[in-house]
PDB file of C-alpha atoms in Angstrom:
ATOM      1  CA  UNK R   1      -6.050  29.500  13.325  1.00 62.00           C
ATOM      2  CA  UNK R   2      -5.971  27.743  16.409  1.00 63.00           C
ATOM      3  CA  UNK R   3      -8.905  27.090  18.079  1.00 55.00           C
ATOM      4  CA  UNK R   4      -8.880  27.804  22.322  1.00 60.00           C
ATOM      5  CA  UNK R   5     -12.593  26.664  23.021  1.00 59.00           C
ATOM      6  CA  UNK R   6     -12.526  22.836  23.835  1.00 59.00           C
ATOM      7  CA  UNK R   7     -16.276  22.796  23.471  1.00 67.00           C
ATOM      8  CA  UNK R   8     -15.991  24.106  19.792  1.00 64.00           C
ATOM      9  CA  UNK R   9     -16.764  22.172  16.521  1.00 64.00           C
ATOM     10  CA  UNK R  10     -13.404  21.833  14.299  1.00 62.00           C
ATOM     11  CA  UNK R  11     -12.744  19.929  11.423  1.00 62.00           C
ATOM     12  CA  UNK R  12     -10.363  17.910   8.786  1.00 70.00           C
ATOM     13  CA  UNK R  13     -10.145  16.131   6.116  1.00 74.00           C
ATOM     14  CA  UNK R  14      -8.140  13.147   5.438  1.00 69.00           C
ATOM     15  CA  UNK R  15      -8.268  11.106   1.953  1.00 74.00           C
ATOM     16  CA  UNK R  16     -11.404  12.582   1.143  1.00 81.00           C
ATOM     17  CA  UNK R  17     -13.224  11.667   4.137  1.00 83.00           C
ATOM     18  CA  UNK R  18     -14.639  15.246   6.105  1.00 84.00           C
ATOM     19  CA  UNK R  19     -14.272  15.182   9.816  1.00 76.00           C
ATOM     20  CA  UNK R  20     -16.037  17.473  12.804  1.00 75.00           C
ATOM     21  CA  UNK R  21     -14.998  16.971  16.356  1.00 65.00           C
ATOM     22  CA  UNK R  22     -15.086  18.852  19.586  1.00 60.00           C
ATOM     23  CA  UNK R  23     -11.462  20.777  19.581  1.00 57.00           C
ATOM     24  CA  UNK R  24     -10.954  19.460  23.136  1.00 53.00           C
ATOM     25  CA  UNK R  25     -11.233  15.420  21.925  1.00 60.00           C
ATOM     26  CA  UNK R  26      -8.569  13.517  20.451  1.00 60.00           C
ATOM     27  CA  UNK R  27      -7.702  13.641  16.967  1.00 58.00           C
ATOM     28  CA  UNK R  28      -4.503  12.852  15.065  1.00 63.00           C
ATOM     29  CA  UNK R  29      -1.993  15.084  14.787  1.00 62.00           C
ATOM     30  CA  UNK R  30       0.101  16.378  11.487  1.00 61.00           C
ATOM     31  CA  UNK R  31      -2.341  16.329   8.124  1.00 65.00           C
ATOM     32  CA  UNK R  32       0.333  16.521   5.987  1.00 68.00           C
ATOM     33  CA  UNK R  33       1.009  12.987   6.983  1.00 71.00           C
ATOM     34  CA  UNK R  34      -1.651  11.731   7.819  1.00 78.00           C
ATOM     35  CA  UNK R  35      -2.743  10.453   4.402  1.00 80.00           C
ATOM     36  CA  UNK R  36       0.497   7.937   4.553  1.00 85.00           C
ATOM     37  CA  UNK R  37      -0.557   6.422   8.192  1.00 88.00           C
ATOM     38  CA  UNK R  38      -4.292   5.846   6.653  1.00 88.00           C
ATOM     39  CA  UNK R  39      -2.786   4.234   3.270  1.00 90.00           C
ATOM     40  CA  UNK R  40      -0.510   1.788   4.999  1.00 92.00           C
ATOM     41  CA  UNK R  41      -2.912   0.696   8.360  1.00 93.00           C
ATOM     42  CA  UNK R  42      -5.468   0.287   5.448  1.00 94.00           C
ATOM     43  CA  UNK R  43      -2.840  -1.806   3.263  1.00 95.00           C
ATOM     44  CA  UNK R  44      -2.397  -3.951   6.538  1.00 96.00           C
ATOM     45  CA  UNK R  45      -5.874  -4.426   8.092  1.00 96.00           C
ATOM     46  CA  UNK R  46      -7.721  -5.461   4.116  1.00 95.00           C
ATOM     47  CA  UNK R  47      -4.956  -8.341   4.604  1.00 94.00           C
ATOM     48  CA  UNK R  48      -4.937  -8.977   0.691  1.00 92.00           C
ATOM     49  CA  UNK R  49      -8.412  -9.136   0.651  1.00 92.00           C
ATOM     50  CA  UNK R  50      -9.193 -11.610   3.038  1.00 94.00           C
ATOM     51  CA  UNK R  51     -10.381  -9.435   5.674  1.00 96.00           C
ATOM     52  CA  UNK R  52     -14.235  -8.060   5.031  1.00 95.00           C
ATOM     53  CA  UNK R  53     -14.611  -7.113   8.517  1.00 94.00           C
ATOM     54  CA  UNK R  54     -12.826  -4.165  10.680  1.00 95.00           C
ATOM     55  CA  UNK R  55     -12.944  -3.759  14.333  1.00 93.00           C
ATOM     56  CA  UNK R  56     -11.687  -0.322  14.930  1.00 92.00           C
ATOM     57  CA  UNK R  57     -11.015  -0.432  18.977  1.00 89.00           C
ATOM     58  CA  UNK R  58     -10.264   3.180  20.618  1.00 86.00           C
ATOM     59  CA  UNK R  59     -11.939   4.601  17.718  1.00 87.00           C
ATOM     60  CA  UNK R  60     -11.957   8.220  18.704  1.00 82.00           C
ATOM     61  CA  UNK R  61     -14.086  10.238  15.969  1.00 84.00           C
ATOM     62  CA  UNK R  62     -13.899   7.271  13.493  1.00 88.00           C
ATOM     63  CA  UNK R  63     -10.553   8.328  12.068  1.00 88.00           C
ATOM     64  CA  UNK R  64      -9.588   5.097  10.827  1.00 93.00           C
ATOM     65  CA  UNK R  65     -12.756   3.216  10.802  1.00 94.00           C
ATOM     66  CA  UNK R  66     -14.657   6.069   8.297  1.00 94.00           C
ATOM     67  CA  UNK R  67     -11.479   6.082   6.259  1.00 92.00           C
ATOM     68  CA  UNK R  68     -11.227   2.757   5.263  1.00 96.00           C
ATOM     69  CA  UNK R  69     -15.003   2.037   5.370  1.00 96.00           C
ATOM     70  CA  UNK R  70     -14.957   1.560   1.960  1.00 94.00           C
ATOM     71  CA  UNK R  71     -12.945  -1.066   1.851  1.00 95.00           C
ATOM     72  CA  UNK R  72     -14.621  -3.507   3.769  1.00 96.00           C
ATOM     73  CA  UNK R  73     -18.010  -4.828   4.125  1.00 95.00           C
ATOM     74  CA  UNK R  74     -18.888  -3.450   7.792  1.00 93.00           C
ATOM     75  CA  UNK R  75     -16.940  -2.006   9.995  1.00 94.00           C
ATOM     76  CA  UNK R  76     -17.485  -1.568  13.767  1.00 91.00           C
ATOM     77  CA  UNK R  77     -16.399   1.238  16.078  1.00 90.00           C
ATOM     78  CA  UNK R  78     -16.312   1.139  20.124  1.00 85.00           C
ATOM     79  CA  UNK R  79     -14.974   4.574  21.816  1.00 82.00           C
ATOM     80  CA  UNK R  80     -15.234   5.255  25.760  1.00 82.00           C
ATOM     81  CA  UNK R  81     -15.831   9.148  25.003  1.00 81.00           C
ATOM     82  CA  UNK R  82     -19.704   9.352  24.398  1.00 84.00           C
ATOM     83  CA  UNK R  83     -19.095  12.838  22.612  1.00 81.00           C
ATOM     84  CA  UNK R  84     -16.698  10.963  20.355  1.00 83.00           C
ATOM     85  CA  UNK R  85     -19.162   8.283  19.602  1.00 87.00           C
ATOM     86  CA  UNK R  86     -21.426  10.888  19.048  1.00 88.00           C
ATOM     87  CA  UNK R  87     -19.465  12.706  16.466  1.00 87.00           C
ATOM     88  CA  UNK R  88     -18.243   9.392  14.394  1.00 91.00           C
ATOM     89  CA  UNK R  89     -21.856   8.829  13.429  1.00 94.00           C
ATOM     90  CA  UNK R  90     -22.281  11.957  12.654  1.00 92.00           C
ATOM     91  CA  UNK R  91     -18.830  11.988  10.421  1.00 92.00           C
ATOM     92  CA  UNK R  92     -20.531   8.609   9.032  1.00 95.00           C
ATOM     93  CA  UNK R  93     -23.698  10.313   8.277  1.00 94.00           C
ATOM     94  CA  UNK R  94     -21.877  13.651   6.634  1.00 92.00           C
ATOM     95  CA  UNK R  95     -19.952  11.024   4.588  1.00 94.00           C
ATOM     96  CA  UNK R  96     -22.680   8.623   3.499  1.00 96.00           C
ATOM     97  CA  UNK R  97     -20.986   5.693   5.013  1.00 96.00           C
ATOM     98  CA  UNK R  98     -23.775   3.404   5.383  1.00 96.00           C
ATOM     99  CA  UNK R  99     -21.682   0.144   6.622  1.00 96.00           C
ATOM    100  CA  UNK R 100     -19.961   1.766   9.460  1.00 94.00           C
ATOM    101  CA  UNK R 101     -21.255   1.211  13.501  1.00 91.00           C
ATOM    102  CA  UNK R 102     -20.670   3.190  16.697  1.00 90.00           C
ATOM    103  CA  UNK R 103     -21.091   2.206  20.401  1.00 85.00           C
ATOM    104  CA  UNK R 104     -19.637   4.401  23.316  1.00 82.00           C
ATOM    105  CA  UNK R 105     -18.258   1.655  26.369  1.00 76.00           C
ATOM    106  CA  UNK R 106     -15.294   0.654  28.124  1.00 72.00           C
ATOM    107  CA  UNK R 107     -13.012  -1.090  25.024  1.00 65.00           C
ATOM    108  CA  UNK R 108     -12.358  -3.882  27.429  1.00 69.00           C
ATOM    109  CA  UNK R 109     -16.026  -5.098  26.655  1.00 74.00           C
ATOM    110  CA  UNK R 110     -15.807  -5.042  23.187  1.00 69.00           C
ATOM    111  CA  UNK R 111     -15.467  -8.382  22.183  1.00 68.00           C
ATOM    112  CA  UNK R 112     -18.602 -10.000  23.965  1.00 70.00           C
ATOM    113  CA  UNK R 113     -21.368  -8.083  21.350  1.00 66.00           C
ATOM    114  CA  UNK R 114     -19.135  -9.148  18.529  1.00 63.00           C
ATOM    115  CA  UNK R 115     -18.526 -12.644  19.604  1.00 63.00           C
ATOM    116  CA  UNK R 116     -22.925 -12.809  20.215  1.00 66.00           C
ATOM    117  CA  UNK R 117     -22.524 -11.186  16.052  1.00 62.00           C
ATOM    118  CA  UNK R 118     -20.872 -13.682  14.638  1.00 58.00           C
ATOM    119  CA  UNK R 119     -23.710 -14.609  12.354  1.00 52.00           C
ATOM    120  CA  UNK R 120     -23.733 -10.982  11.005  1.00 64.00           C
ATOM    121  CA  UNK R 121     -20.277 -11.725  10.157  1.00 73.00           C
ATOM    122  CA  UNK R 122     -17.437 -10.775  12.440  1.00 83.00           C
ATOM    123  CA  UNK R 123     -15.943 -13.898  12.476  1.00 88.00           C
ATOM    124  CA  UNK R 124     -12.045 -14.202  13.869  1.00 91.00           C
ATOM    125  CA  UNK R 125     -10.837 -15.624  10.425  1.00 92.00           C
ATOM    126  CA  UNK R 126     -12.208 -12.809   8.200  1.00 93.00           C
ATOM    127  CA  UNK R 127     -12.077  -9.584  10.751  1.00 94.00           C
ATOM    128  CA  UNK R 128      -9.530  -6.990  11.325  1.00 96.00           C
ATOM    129  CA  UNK R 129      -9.375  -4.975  14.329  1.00 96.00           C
ATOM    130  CA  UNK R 130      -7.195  -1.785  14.727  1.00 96.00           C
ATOM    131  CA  UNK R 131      -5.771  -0.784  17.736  1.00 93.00           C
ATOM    132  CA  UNK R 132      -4.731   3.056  18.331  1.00 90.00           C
ATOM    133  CA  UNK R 133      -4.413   2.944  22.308  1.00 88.00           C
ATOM    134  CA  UNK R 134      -3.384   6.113  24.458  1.00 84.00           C
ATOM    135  CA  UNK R 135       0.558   6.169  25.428  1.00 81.00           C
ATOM    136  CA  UNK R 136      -0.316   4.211  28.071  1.00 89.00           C
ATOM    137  CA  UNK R 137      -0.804   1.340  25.477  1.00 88.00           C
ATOM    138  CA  UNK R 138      -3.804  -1.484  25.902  1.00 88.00           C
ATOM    139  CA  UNK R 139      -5.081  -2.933  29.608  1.00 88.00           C
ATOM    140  CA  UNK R 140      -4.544  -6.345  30.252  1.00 90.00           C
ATOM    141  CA  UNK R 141      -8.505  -6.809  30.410  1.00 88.00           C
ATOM    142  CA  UNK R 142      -9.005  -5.384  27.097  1.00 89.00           C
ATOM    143  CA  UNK R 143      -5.810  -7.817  25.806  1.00 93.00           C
ATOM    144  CA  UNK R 144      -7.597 -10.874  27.400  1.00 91.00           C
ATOM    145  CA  UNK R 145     -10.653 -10.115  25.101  1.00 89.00           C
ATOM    146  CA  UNK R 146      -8.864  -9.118  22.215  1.00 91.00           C
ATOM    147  CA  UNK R 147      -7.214 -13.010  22.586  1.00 93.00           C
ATOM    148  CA  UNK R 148     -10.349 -14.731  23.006  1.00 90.00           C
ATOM    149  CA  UNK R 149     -11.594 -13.541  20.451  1.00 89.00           C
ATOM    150  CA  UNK R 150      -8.742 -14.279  18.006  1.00 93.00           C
ATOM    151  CA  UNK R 151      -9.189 -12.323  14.729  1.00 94.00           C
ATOM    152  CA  UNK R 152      -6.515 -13.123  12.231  1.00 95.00           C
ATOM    153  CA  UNK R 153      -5.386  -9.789  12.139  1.00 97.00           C
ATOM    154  CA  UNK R 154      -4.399  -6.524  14.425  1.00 98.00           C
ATOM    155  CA  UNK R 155      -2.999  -3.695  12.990  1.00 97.00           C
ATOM    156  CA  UNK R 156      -1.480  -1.776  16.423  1.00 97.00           C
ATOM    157  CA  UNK R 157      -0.860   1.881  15.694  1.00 94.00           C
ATOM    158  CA  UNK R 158       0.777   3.824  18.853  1.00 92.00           C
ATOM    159  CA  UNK R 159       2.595   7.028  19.869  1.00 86.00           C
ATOM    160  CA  UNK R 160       4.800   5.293  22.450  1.00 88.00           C
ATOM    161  CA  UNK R 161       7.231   2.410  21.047  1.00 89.00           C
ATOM    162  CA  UNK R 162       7.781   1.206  24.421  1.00 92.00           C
ATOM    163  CA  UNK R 163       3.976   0.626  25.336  1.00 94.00           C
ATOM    164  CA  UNK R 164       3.827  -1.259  22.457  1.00 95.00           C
ATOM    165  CA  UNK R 165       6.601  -2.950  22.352  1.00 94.00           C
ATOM    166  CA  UNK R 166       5.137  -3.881  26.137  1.00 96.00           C
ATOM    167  CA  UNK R 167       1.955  -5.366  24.228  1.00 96.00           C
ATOM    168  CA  UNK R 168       4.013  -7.367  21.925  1.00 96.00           C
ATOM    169  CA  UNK R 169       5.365  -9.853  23.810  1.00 96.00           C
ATOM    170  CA  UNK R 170       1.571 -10.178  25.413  1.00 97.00           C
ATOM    171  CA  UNK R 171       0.387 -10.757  21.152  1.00 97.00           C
ATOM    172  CA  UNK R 172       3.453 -13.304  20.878  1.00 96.00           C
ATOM    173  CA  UNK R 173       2.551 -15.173  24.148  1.00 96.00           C
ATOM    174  CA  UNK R 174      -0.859 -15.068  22.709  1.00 96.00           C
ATOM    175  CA  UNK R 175       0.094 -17.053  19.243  1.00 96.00           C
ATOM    176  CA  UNK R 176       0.315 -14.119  17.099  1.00 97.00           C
ATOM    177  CA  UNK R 177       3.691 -13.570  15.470  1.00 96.00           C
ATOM    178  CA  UNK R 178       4.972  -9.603  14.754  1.00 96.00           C
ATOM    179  CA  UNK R 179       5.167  -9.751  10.686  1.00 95.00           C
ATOM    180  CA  UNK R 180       6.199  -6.034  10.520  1.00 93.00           C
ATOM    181  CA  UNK R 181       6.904  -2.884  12.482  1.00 92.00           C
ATOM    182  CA  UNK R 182       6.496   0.508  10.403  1.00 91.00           C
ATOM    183  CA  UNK R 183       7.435   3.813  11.782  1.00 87.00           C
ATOM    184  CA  UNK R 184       5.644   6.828  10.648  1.00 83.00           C
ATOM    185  CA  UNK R 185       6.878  10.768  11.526  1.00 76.00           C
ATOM    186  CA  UNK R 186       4.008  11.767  12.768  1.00 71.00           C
ATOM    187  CA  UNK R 187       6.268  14.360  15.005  1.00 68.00           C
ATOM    188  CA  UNK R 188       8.999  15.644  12.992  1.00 71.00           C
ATOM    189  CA  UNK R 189      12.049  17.298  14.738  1.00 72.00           C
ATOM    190  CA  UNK R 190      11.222  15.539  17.786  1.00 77.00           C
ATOM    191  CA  UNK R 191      11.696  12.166  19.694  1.00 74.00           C
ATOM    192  CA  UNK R 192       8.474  10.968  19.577  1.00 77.00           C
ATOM    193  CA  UNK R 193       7.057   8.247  16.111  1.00 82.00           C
ATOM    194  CA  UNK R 194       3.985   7.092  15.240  1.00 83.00           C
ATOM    195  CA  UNK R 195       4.702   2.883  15.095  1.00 91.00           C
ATOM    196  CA  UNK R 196       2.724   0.468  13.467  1.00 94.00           C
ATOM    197  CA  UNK R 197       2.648  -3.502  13.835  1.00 96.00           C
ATOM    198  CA  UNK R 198       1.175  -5.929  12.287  1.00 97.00           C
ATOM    199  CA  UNK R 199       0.591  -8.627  13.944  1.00 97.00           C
ATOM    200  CA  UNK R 200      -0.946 -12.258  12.548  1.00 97.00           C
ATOM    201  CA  UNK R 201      -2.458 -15.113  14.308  1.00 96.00           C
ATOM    202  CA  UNK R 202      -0.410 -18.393  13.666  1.00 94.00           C
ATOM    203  CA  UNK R 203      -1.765 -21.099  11.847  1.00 89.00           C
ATOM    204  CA  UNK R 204      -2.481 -24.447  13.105  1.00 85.00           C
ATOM    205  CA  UNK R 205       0.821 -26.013  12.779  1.00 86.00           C
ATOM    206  CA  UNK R 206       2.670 -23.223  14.748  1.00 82.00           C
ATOM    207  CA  UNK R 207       5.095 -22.161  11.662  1.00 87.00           C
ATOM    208  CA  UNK R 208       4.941 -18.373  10.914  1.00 87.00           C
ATOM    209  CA  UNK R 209       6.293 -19.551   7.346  1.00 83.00           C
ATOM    210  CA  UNK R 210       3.029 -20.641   6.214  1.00 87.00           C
ATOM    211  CA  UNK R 211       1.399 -17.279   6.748  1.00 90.00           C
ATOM    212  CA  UNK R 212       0.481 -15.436   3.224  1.00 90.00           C
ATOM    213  CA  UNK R 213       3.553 -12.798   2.598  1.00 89.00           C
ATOM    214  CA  UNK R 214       2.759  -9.433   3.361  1.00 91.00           C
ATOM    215  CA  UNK R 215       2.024  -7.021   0.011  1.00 89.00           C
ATOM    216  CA  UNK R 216       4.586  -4.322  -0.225  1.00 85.00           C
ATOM    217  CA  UNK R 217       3.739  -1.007   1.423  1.00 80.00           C
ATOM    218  CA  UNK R 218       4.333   2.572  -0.641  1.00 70.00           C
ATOM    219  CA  UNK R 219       5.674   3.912   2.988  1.00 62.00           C
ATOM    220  CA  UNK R 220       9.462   3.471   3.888  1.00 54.00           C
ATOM    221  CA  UNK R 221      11.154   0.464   4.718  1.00 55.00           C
ATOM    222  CA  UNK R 222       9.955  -1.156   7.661  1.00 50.00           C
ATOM    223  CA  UNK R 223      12.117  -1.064  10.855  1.00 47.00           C
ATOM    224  CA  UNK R 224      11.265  -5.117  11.138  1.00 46.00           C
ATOM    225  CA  UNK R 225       9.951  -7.611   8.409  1.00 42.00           C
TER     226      UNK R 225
END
């Protein structure tokens, strides 16, 4: 049924993980698919194994953060909705995912704790951090951060193309070259596509040839790779 009272408890399950969350907070849409955007933004952000950290910025409930705990060593959290905090440590606790972190506060100050955690391991060159902005795509502040603190990899999921396609010449401008652009139908019949890009910091020497090839992805042929 469908659920009127924002205030109510809800819930979901994606690829095994078990989700509660006010109805009124933000959740993705269309379950059916869902399990093909968490396979391939996981396929991305492990980077063939050489990411062991995850950054999951605008984290919501802990969609993609709890989901793809498992496949890193910690993973860290930051959401602006307290309530959402709130309910992706309890999602954490209902799943036993003991390597997962939470902290409610504006995403544009995320990188500052993590830069001070370095020696508990979220170093640039082994951390991936997901981005899954509103339509209205990242703030500049929050891209400034993001820069600074350089991790090898983002994985940018969006609703709005152009927002993100906004953001990507920021990335490129940045030193980070666009290795692949994925839609997903998250909104079939409709206008509207889930995108995600991957985006990788460029070595040293500048040359985008020298980056590791990406592994192939069980989702449909990417729209740029």
């Amino acid at each position: 049924g469908v659920e009127t009272d924002p205030r109510a408890l809800v819930g979901a399950t994606v690829s095994g993980v078990h989700f509660r969350f006010k109805a009124g907070e933000f959740f993705q849409v269309n379950p059916s698919a869902l399990p093909v955007l968490v396979e391939h933004v996981g396929l991305r952000a492990r980077a063939g194994g050489r990411a062991t950290r995850l950054v999951d910025a605008y984290c919501g409930g802990g969609f993609f953060a709890l989901s793809l705990a498992r496949h890193f060593e910690r993973v860290a959290g930051v959401e602006v909705s307290v309530d959402n905090v709130e309910a992706a440590r309890e999602n954490a606790e209902r799943n036993r995912i003991s390597n997962a972190e939470f902290e409610a506060g504006e995403v544009e100050a995320l990188f500052e704790p993590l830069l001070a955690r370095d020696a508990e391991g979220y170093a640039p060159e082994t951390t991936t951090v997901i981005l899954d902005p509103p339509r209205k795509g990242s703030s500049a502040a929050f891209l400034e951060q993001l820069f600074a603190f350089g991790p090898a990899r983002v994985v940018y999921v969006s609703c709005d193309p152009a927002t993100q396609a906004r953001d990507a010449a920021f990335f490129v401008e940045a030193g980070y070259v666009l290795r692949e652009a994925q839609p997903v139908d998250l909104f079939p019949q409709t206008r509207h596509v889930e995108c995600v890009c991957t985006f990788d910091r460029l070595p040293p020497n500048g040359e985008a040839a020298d980056l590791p090839p990406l592994e192939p992805s069980p989702t449909a042929t990417p729209l740029l790779s």
